[in-house]
Amino acid sequence: MKKTLLTTLSLCLAMVSGFAQENFSIDSLMAKMTLEEKIGQMNQLVGNILTGSISNSGIKAKISAGQVGSILNARGESVAALQKIAVEQTRLGIPLVFGLDVIHGYETCFPIPLAMASSWNLETITEACQVAGQEASRDGIAWTFTPMCDIARDPRWGRIAEGAGEDPYLGGEIAAAQVRGFQGNLDKPTDIAACVKHFALYGAPQAGRDYYTVDMSRQQMFNEYLWPYHAAVKAGALTAMSSFNEFESLPLTCHKYMLQTVLRDIMGFQGMLVTDYAAIREILQHGAAADLKEASVRSANAGVDMDMVAEGFSTTLADAVREGLVDEAIVDRACRRVLELKKKLGLFENPYKYNRPEELELNGSAQNRAVARKMGAQSIVLLKNESEVLPLAPGKKIAVVGPLADLSMEMIGCWAVRPQNHRPVTLLQGLQQRFGAENVKFARGCHVLENEALENQISFHDRKDRGWDIPSDKLRKEALSIAKKSDVIVAAMGELAEMSGEGSSRADITIPEPQRGLLKELVATGKPVVLVVMSGRPLILDWEDENVDGIVYAWHLGSEAGNAIADVLSGDVNPSGRLTVSFPRCVGQIPIHYNHKNTGRPAGDFQPYKKYISLYQDVVNAPLYPFGYGLSYGKVEYSDLKLSSAKAAVGDKLSVSVKLKNPSERDITETVQLYIRDKVGSITRPVKELKGFRQVCVKAGSEMTVELELDSAKLGFYNSELQYVVEPGEFDVMVGPSSDSRSLLRSSFVLE
Ligand code: NOJ
């Protein structure tokens, strides 16, 4: 009630100050602003990410002095209180815009983005983003720093968890689906601004180490990395974020060619560009500026509109303008973009639009959790199912073993800020609920890591809950004892939530000891073993693939993790997830991706070693599990690949059709994937490129024909002069259930 009054009161104030009047314009507002007030709009300060509050009185003073345009990491009551200061105590009453990383859910927590991508289900991804935006918007948030559009080909990099994987086309489709979900039509109080990040190339650090150097040719960048950012821009994302990394020996935050020429002139981005966290200050560490003033000048001149947290603009830019180091027009342009964002979000009409405490109790509702459960089940990828060990038959005695089987908060994954009130369902709980507690026995078996200090540092749970009070030997014995008495062992192993995500690169990406050791002992019991892997990245599963009966890749699935996994293990849901990243056999294969070049000495994917061919002596070239791969219960058969024509002109759309048959007794959700290969180009082209996909339900025992469109406009690339060209010539067309060459049907056509 108090809040409603506050809202009404402030709405009146906004109207008095003229913002709600029809003739309000950014021009007229800017005409009243001093240089310092304009720079204030370019300044973003930070609250406490855990509590959402701002205790720092200095921040409040800066807001009332008109020196702040935005706050990140504030939530709830503190948003209302700070907005009140901005609207009522500043000279011009310009509202603040509040941002937060709503990456994979707010209170209802969805699977990590890489998991959601594995669903290849754009509709559910959009729905999940809608729910996340709706929940966050009730708590004051008008702007999320999503989608992460960084292509990643290196699973050592922890932030692979936050993106859509290795493919530019699929990455673009998913980024656009996320933008649609969060922004909608920007006509509802639940529609919040999206942010294209991290611009650019942040997903390609050398050696997979976070924040590390990125370098590649501009041609590779245009052809292999920029598409998802571009797709998010085309989908209308209102903001973008410059990345931490350097490229061409220049930090992105002061890289004018990237921020102006590529992002704005080529991609057509017209929104507001914020830096990543304190990135202007980090230019000093990079060694590209001597002090904060120089870093701020370089960033402003490169096209940064808002400084996240570094307080470089707010402390140095006014002097820099007076000294002629930055043109005032640059400040005007940046300020205008910030104000336009606020206008588009409706903050001038109602600064409290995104603050609806009376609706907060709807967050985490059964309805929202149902979306999380659906998204969770669709994100799971079944990697192996020897002798049809899955689905688990009813009435079996199940031994659930593994340190991740009952650690609720570890199910959240790397980037969910507010799930505290809604603890995720664990695998143990999910299985007990589905199969009956009497049939499901649990033993932790071991710790997650051998290194207790590291585990203590990154786990969300007390050391006691993680079994550190019990001798390792005892943990192992308990596990083996219940395993021996069971019909089937479900081993829940992998990574803690904080082993992926920002600042969480790993050099060894196998299942960590002591878990792998325990798994070997479980396999030695001779009982069937289903391994459920919880992880934020592809792990190396070479031993597991050879020795375990079933492998279910369950990522970190969020609030409904345990139920979603139980849905798949029980067969209530037929698994349909397909990988969006290649799973290497060993770290030495990294970087690994399906859309590689042929080389002058090409090798078959599984070809054994031969000297002077592009091969390894000790491992085949093929990944363990390829891009696009995933099993279901039952298998769809592909036949009769047909093209509408063997010839096409540039601008034509070809129709590609294929027959699907499901001889099994279960309905299967199949993702039909369309790849092309441009046989000869003015520059070399990849051996395969995804150009389309369709997800269909093939009913048990039925046949159907699926059509996909192949638009010749999509066949182009950036040539040596960095011009986008569609070159005539012969193209292979490949259609099938994954990028694995052995599974694809082939045809070809000539583009004239
Ligand atoms: C740093 C991260 O790189 C970025 O993804 C995030 O949006 C900002 N911090 C704000 O939290």
PDB file of C-alpha atoms in Angstrom, residues 371-561:
ATOM      1  CA  VAL A 371       8.164 -23.695 -17.406  1.00  0.00           C
ATOM      2  CA  ALA A 372      11.500 -24.392 -15.670  1.00  0.00           C
ATOM      3  CA  ARG A 373      10.691 -28.106 -15.529  1.00  0.00           C
ATOM      4  CA  LYS A 374       9.734 -28.207 -19.194  1.00  0.00           C
ATOM      5  CA  MET A 375      12.849 -26.229 -20.163  1.00  0.00           C
ATOM      6  CA  GLY A 376      14.950 -28.478 -17.921  1.00  0.00           C
ATOM      7  CA  ALA A 377      13.764 -31.708 -19.491  1.00  0.00           C
ATOM      8  CA  GLN A 378      14.216 -30.278 -22.994  1.00  0.00           C
ATOM      9  CA  SER A 379      17.797 -29.239 -22.151  1.00  0.00           C
ATOM     10  CA  ILE A 380      18.991 -32.700 -21.112  1.00  0.00           C
ATOM     11  CA  VAL A 381      21.115 -34.562 -23.660  1.00  0.00           C
ATOM     12  CA  LEU A 382      21.182 -38.344 -23.614  1.00  0.00           C
ATOM     13  CA  LEU A 383      24.709 -39.256 -24.744  1.00  0.00           C
ATOM     14  CA  LYS A 384      24.736 -43.005 -24.323  1.00  0.00           C
ATOM     15  CA  ASN A 385      22.116 -45.670 -23.713  1.00  0.00           C
ATOM     16  CA  GLU A 386      23.741 -49.070 -23.956  1.00  0.00           C
ATOM     17  CA  SER A 387      21.370 -52.046 -23.893  1.00  0.00           C
ATOM     18  CA  GLU A 388      18.547 -49.575 -23.305  1.00  0.00           C
ATOM     19  CA  VAL A 389      19.459 -49.160 -19.659  1.00  0.00           C
ATOM     20  CA  LEU A 390      17.119 -46.166 -19.818  1.00  0.00           C
ATOM     21  CA  PRO A 391      14.339 -45.420 -19.202  1.00  0.00           C
ATOM     22  CA  LEU A 392      14.405 -46.958 -15.747  1.00  0.00           C
ATOM     23  CA  ALA A 393      11.744 -49.605 -15.381  1.00  0.00           C
ATOM     24  CA  PRO A 394       9.291 -49.098 -12.506  1.00  0.00           C
ATOM     25  CA  GLY A 395       9.856 -51.091  -9.342  1.00  0.00           C
ATOM     26  CA  LYS A 396      13.658 -51.265  -9.708  1.00  0.00           C
ATOM     27  CA  LYS A 397      15.849 -50.663  -6.667  1.00  0.00           C
ATOM     28  CA  ILE A 398      17.840 -47.534  -7.465  1.00  0.00           C
ATOM     29  CA  ALA A 399      21.082 -46.569  -5.729  1.00  0.00           C
ATOM     30  CA  VAL A 400      21.642 -42.840  -6.106  1.00  0.00           C
ATOM     31  CA  VAL A 401      25.321 -42.180  -5.534  1.00  0.00           C
ATOM     32  CA  GLY A 402      27.426 -39.087  -5.831  1.00  0.00           C
ATOM     33  CA  PRO A 403      28.148 -35.806  -4.110  1.00  0.00           C
ATOM     34  CA  LEU A 404      25.942 -33.788  -6.458  1.00  0.00           C
ATOM     35  CA  ALA A 405      22.813 -35.891  -5.983  1.00  0.00           C
ATOM     36  CA  ASP A 406      21.525 -33.913  -3.045  1.00  0.00           C
ATOM     37  CA  LEU A 407      23.160 -30.477  -3.095  1.00  0.00           C
ATOM     38  CA  SER A 408      20.238 -28.275  -3.923  1.00  0.00           C
ATOM     39  CA  MET A 409      21.932 -24.925  -4.502  1.00  0.00           C
ATOM     40  CA  GLU A 410      24.531 -26.443  -6.801  1.00  0.00           C
ATOM     41  CA  MET A 411      21.721 -27.135  -9.270  1.00  0.00           C
ATOM     42  CA  ILE A 412      21.335 -23.422  -9.865  1.00  0.00           C
ATOM     43  CA  GLY A 413      24.333 -23.020 -12.121  1.00  0.00           C
ATOM     44  CA  CYS A 414      26.609 -20.109 -12.640  1.00  0.00           C
ATOM     45  CA  TRP A 415      24.403 -17.050 -12.953  1.00  0.00           C
ATOM     46  CA  ALA A 416      21.202 -16.856 -11.008  1.00  0.00           C
ATOM     47  CA  VAL A 417      21.096 -14.030  -8.557  1.00  0.00           C
ATOM     48  CA  ARG A 418      17.914 -14.550  -6.577  1.00  0.00           C
ATOM     49  CA  PRO A 419      16.939 -18.156  -6.078  1.00  0.00           C
ATOM     50  CA  GLN A 420      17.358 -18.052  -2.266  1.00  0.00           C
ATOM     51  CA  ASN A 421      13.630 -18.259  -1.579  1.00  0.00           C
ATOM     52  CA  HIS A 422      13.096 -21.127  -3.953  1.00  0.00           C
ATOM     53  CA  ARG A 423      15.519 -23.971  -3.384  1.00  0.00           C
ATOM     54  CA  PRO A 424      15.968 -26.202  -6.402  1.00  0.00           C
ATOM     55  CA  VAL A 425      14.753 -29.789  -6.367  1.00  0.00           C
ATOM     56  CA  THR A 426      17.689 -32.217  -6.152  1.00  0.00           C
ATOM     57  CA  LEU A 427      18.083 -35.375  -8.174  1.00  0.00           C
ATOM     58  CA  LEU A 428      17.496 -37.435  -5.040  1.00  0.00           C
ATOM     59  CA  GLN A 429      14.244 -35.633  -4.318  1.00  0.00           C
ATOM     60  CA  GLY A 430      13.124 -35.907  -7.925  1.00  0.00           C
ATOM     61  CA  LEU A 431      13.793 -39.637  -8.091  1.00  0.00           C
ATOM     62  CA  GLN A 432      12.212 -40.333  -4.709  1.00  0.00           C
ATOM     63  CA  GLN A 433       9.109 -38.469  -5.770  1.00  0.00           C
ATOM     64  CA  ARG A 434       8.897 -40.307  -9.071  1.00  0.00           C
ATOM     65  CA  PHE A 435       9.927 -43.826  -8.054  1.00  0.00           C
ATOM     66  CA  GLY A 436       8.929 -43.844  -4.364  1.00  0.00           C
ATOM     67  CA  ALA A 437      11.331 -43.250  -1.478  1.00  0.00           C
ATOM     68  CA  GLU A 438      11.322 -46.987  -0.682  1.00  0.00           C
ATOM     69  CA  ASN A 439      12.942 -47.731  -4.055  1.00  0.00           C
ATOM     70  CA  VAL A 440      15.585 -45.026  -3.946  1.00  0.00           C
ATOM     71  CA  LYS A 441      18.587 -45.230  -1.610  1.00  0.00           C
ATOM     72  CA  PHE A 442      21.219 -42.506  -1.414  1.00  0.00           C
ATOM     73  CA  ALA A 443      24.882 -42.319  -0.456  1.00  0.00           C
ATOM     74  CA  ARG A 444      27.141 -39.354  -1.140  1.00  0.00           C
ATOM     75  CA  GLY A 445      30.155 -41.594  -1.784  1.00  0.00           C
ATOM     76  CA  CYS A 446      32.798 -38.876  -1.932  1.00  0.00           C
ATOM     77  CA  HIS A 447      33.393 -35.147  -2.040  1.00  0.00           C
ATOM     78  CA  VAL A 448      33.156 -33.133  -5.219  1.00  0.00           C
ATOM     79  CA  LEU A 449      36.832 -32.191  -5.214  1.00  0.00           C
ATOM     80  CA  GLU A 450      39.994 -33.468  -3.596  1.00  0.00           C
ATOM     81  CA  ASN A 451      40.946 -29.920  -2.727  1.00  0.00           C
ATOM     82  CA  GLU A 452      38.848 -28.997   0.298  1.00  0.00           C
ATOM     83  CA  ALA A 453      40.022 -25.410   0.357  1.00  0.00           C
ATOM     84  CA  LEU A 454      38.861 -24.861  -3.216  1.00  0.00           C
ATOM     85  CA  GLU A 455      35.588 -26.669  -2.591  1.00  0.00           C
ATOM     86  CA  ASN A 456      34.941 -24.529   0.504  1.00  0.00           C
ATOM     87  CA  GLN A 457      35.652 -21.400  -1.484  1.00  0.00           C
ATOM     88  CA  ILE A 458      33.218 -22.097  -4.293  1.00  0.00           C
ATOM     89  CA  SER A 459      30.410 -24.214  -2.861  1.00  0.00           C
ATOM     90  CA  PHE A 460      27.040 -22.841  -1.799  1.00  0.00           C
ATOM     91  CA  HIS A 461      26.724 -25.508   0.911  1.00  0.00           C
ATOM     92  CA  ASP A 462      28.315 -25.995   4.349  1.00  0.00           C
ATOM     93  CA  ARG A 463      31.241 -28.388   4.475  1.00  0.00           C
ATOM     94  CA  LYS A 464      29.130 -30.676   6.673  1.00  0.00           C
ATOM     95  CA  ASP A 465      26.431 -30.931   3.976  1.00  0.00           C
ATOM     96  CA  ARG A 466      29.200 -31.874   1.581  1.00  0.00           C
ATOM     97  CA  GLY A 467      30.362 -34.725   3.778  1.00  0.00           C
ATOM     98  CA  TRP A 468      33.692 -33.262   4.866  1.00  0.00           C
ATOM     99  CA  ASP A 469      33.006 -34.368   8.466  1.00  0.00           C
ATOM    100  CA  ILE A 470      32.950 -38.022   7.424  1.00  0.00           C
ATOM    101  CA  PRO A 471      36.136 -39.942   6.556  1.00  0.00           C
ATOM    102  CA  SER A 472      36.426 -40.540   2.803  1.00  0.00           C
ATOM    103  CA  ASP A 473      36.716 -44.264   3.307  1.00  0.00           C
ATOM    104  CA  LYS A 474      33.422 -44.389   5.134  1.00  0.00           C
ATOM    105  CA  LEU A 475      31.699 -42.363   2.420  1.00  0.00           C
ATOM    106  CA  ARG A 476      32.951 -44.769  -0.229  1.00  0.00           C
ATOM    107  CA  LYS A 477      31.980 -47.893   1.686  1.00  0.00           C
ATOM    108  CA  GLU A 478      28.442 -46.630   2.245  1.00  0.00           C
ATOM    109  CA  ALA A 479      28.094 -45.988  -1.465  1.00  0.00           C
ATOM    110  CA  LEU A 480      29.406 -49.375  -2.524  1.00  0.00           C
ATOM    111  CA  SER A 481      27.186 -51.082   0.011  1.00  0.00           C
ATOM    112  CA  ILE A 482      23.941 -49.560  -1.334  1.00  0.00           C
ATOM    113  CA  ALA A 483      25.184 -49.962  -4.902  1.00  0.00           C
ATOM    114  CA  LYS A 484      25.655 -53.692  -4.453  1.00  0.00           C
ATOM    115  CA  LYS A 485      22.114 -54.107  -3.155  1.00  0.00           C
ATOM    116  CA  SER A 486      20.538 -52.178  -6.030  1.00  0.00           C
ATOM    117  CA  ASP A 487      19.264 -53.101  -9.502  1.00  0.00           C
ATOM    118  CA  VAL A 488      20.726 -49.978 -11.077  1.00  0.00           C
ATOM    119  CA  ILE A 489      23.132 -47.264  -9.972  1.00  0.00           C
ATOM    120  CA  VAL A 490      22.440 -43.622 -10.819  1.00  0.00           C
ATOM    121  CA  ALA A 491      25.709 -41.735 -10.312  1.00  0.00           C
ATOM    122  CA  ALA A 492      25.355 -37.941 -10.005  1.00  0.00           C
ATOM    123  CA  MET A 493      28.740 -36.429 -10.690  1.00  0.00           C
ATOM    124  CA  GLY A 494      30.431 -33.465 -12.273  1.00  0.00           C
ATOM    125  CA  GLU A 495      30.935 -29.861 -11.253  1.00  0.00           C
ATOM    126  CA  LEU A 496      29.749 -27.474  -8.581  1.00  0.00           C
ATOM    127  CA  ALA A 497      27.816 -24.483  -9.911  1.00  0.00           C
ATOM    128  CA  GLU A 498      30.791 -22.180  -9.443  1.00  0.00           C
ATOM    129  CA  MET A 499      33.165 -24.388 -11.403  1.00  0.00           C
ATOM    130  CA  SER A 500      31.885 -22.741 -14.558  1.00  0.00           C
ATOM    131  CA  GLY A 501      30.835 -19.205 -15.365  1.00  0.00           C
ATOM    132  CA  GLU A 502      32.901 -16.057 -14.968  1.00  0.00           C
ATOM    133  CA  GLY A 503      36.440 -16.480 -13.667  1.00  0.00           C
ATOM    134  CA  SER A 504      36.031 -20.273 -13.595  1.00  0.00           C
ATOM    135  CA  SER A 505      38.281 -21.655 -16.268  1.00  0.00           C
ATOM    136  CA  ARG A 506      39.678 -25.157 -15.765  1.00  0.00           C
ATOM    137  CA  ALA A 507      42.705 -26.755 -17.419  1.00  0.00           C
ATOM    138  CA  ASP A 508      41.688 -30.339 -16.637  1.00  0.00           C
ATOM    139  CA  ILE A 509      38.074 -30.840 -17.609  1.00  0.00           C
ATOM    140  CA  THR A 510      37.524 -34.437 -16.659  1.00  0.00           C
ATOM    141  CA  ILE A 511      35.079 -35.344 -13.888  1.00  0.00           C
ATOM    142  CA  PRO A 512      37.177 -34.335 -10.891  1.00  0.00           C
ATOM    143  CA  GLU A 513      38.733 -36.852  -8.569  1.00  0.00           C
ATOM    144  CA  PRO A 514      37.628 -38.302  -6.197  1.00  0.00           C
ATOM    145  CA  GLN A 515      34.377 -38.648  -8.167  1.00  0.00           C
ATOM    146  CA  ARG A 516      35.943 -40.391 -11.147  1.00  0.00           C
ATOM    147  CA  GLY A 517      37.633 -42.908  -8.844  1.00  0.00           C
ATOM    148  CA  LEU A 518      34.339 -43.677  -7.154  1.00  0.00           C
ATOM    149  CA  LEU A 519      32.657 -44.079 -10.533  1.00  0.00           C
ATOM    150  CA  LYS A 520      35.250 -46.691 -11.480  1.00  0.00           C
ATOM    151  CA  GLU A 521      34.458 -48.619  -8.302  1.00  0.00           C
ATOM    152  CA  LEU A 522      30.737 -48.410  -9.008  1.00  0.00           C
ATOM    153  CA  VAL A 523      31.285 -49.795 -12.502  1.00  0.00           C
ATOM    154  CA  ALA A 524      33.396 -52.599 -11.002  1.00  0.00           C
ATOM    155  CA  THR A 525      30.355 -53.808  -9.011  1.00  0.00           C
ATOM    156  CA  GLY A 526      28.971 -55.091 -12.317  1.00  0.00           C
ATOM    157  CA  LYS A 527      25.646 -53.342 -11.774  1.00  0.00           C
ATOM    158  CA  PRO A 528      24.300 -51.207 -14.620  1.00  0.00           C
ATOM    159  CA  VAL A 529      25.445 -47.623 -14.131  1.00  0.00           C
ATOM    160  CA  VAL A 530      23.680 -44.515 -15.407  1.00  0.00           C
ATOM    161  CA  LEU A 531      25.911 -41.470 -15.089  1.00  0.00           C
ATOM    162  CA  VAL A 532      24.075 -38.177 -14.677  1.00  0.00           C
ATOM    163  CA  VAL A 533      26.578 -35.412 -15.355  1.00  0.00           C
ATOM    164  CA  MET A 534      25.922 -32.037 -13.770  1.00  0.00           C
ATOM    165  CA  SER A 535      28.182 -29.441 -15.253  1.00  0.00           C
ATOM    166  CA  GLY A 536      28.431 -26.022 -16.846  1.00  0.00           C
ATOM    167  CA  ARG A 537      30.691 -27.127 -19.674  1.00  0.00           C
ATOM    168  CA  PRO A 538      31.418 -30.171 -21.816  1.00  0.00           C
ATOM    169  CA  LEU A 539      33.593 -32.509 -19.757  1.00  0.00           C
ATOM    170  CA  ILE A 540      36.009 -35.076 -21.149  1.00  0.00           C
ATOM    171  CA  LEU A 541      34.108 -38.357 -20.880  1.00  0.00           C
ATOM    172  CA  ASP A 542      36.413 -40.764 -22.704  1.00  0.00           C
ATOM    173  CA  TRP A 543      36.622 -43.378 -19.918  1.00  0.00           C
ATOM    174  CA  GLU A 544      32.973 -42.933 -19.033  1.00  0.00           C
ATOM    175  CA  ASP A 545      31.856 -43.449 -22.618  1.00  0.00           C
ATOM    176  CA  GLU A 546      33.685 -46.758 -22.748  1.00  0.00           C
ATOM    177  CA  ASN A 547      32.676 -48.077 -19.369  1.00  0.00           C
ATOM    178  CA  VAL A 548      29.322 -46.739 -18.261  1.00  0.00           C
ATOM    179  CA  ASP A 549      25.978 -47.986 -19.604  1.00  0.00           C
ATOM    180  CA  GLY A 550      24.061 -44.737 -19.766  1.00  0.00           C
ATOM    181  CA  ILE A 551      25.199 -41.110 -19.829  1.00  0.00           C
ATOM    182  CA  VAL A 552      22.723 -38.315 -19.279  1.00  0.00           C
ATOM    183  CA  TYR A 553      24.088 -34.793 -19.630  1.00  0.00           C
ATOM    184  CA  ALA A 554      22.065 -32.767 -17.178  1.00  0.00           C
ATOM    185  CA  TRP A 555      24.126 -29.546 -16.982  1.00  0.00           C
ATOM    186  CA  HIS A 556      22.944 -27.288 -14.170  1.00  0.00           C
ATOM    187  CA  LEU A 557      19.216 -27.241 -14.662  1.00  0.00           C
ATOM    188  CA  GLY A 558      17.935 -24.778 -12.068  1.00  0.00           C
ATOM    189  CA  SER A 559      14.873 -24.853  -9.825  1.00  0.00           C
ATOM    190  CA  GLU A 560      13.342 -28.005 -11.224  1.00  0.00           C
ATOM    191  CA  ALA A 561      16.570 -29.916 -11.866  1.00  0.00           C
TER     192      ALA A 561
END
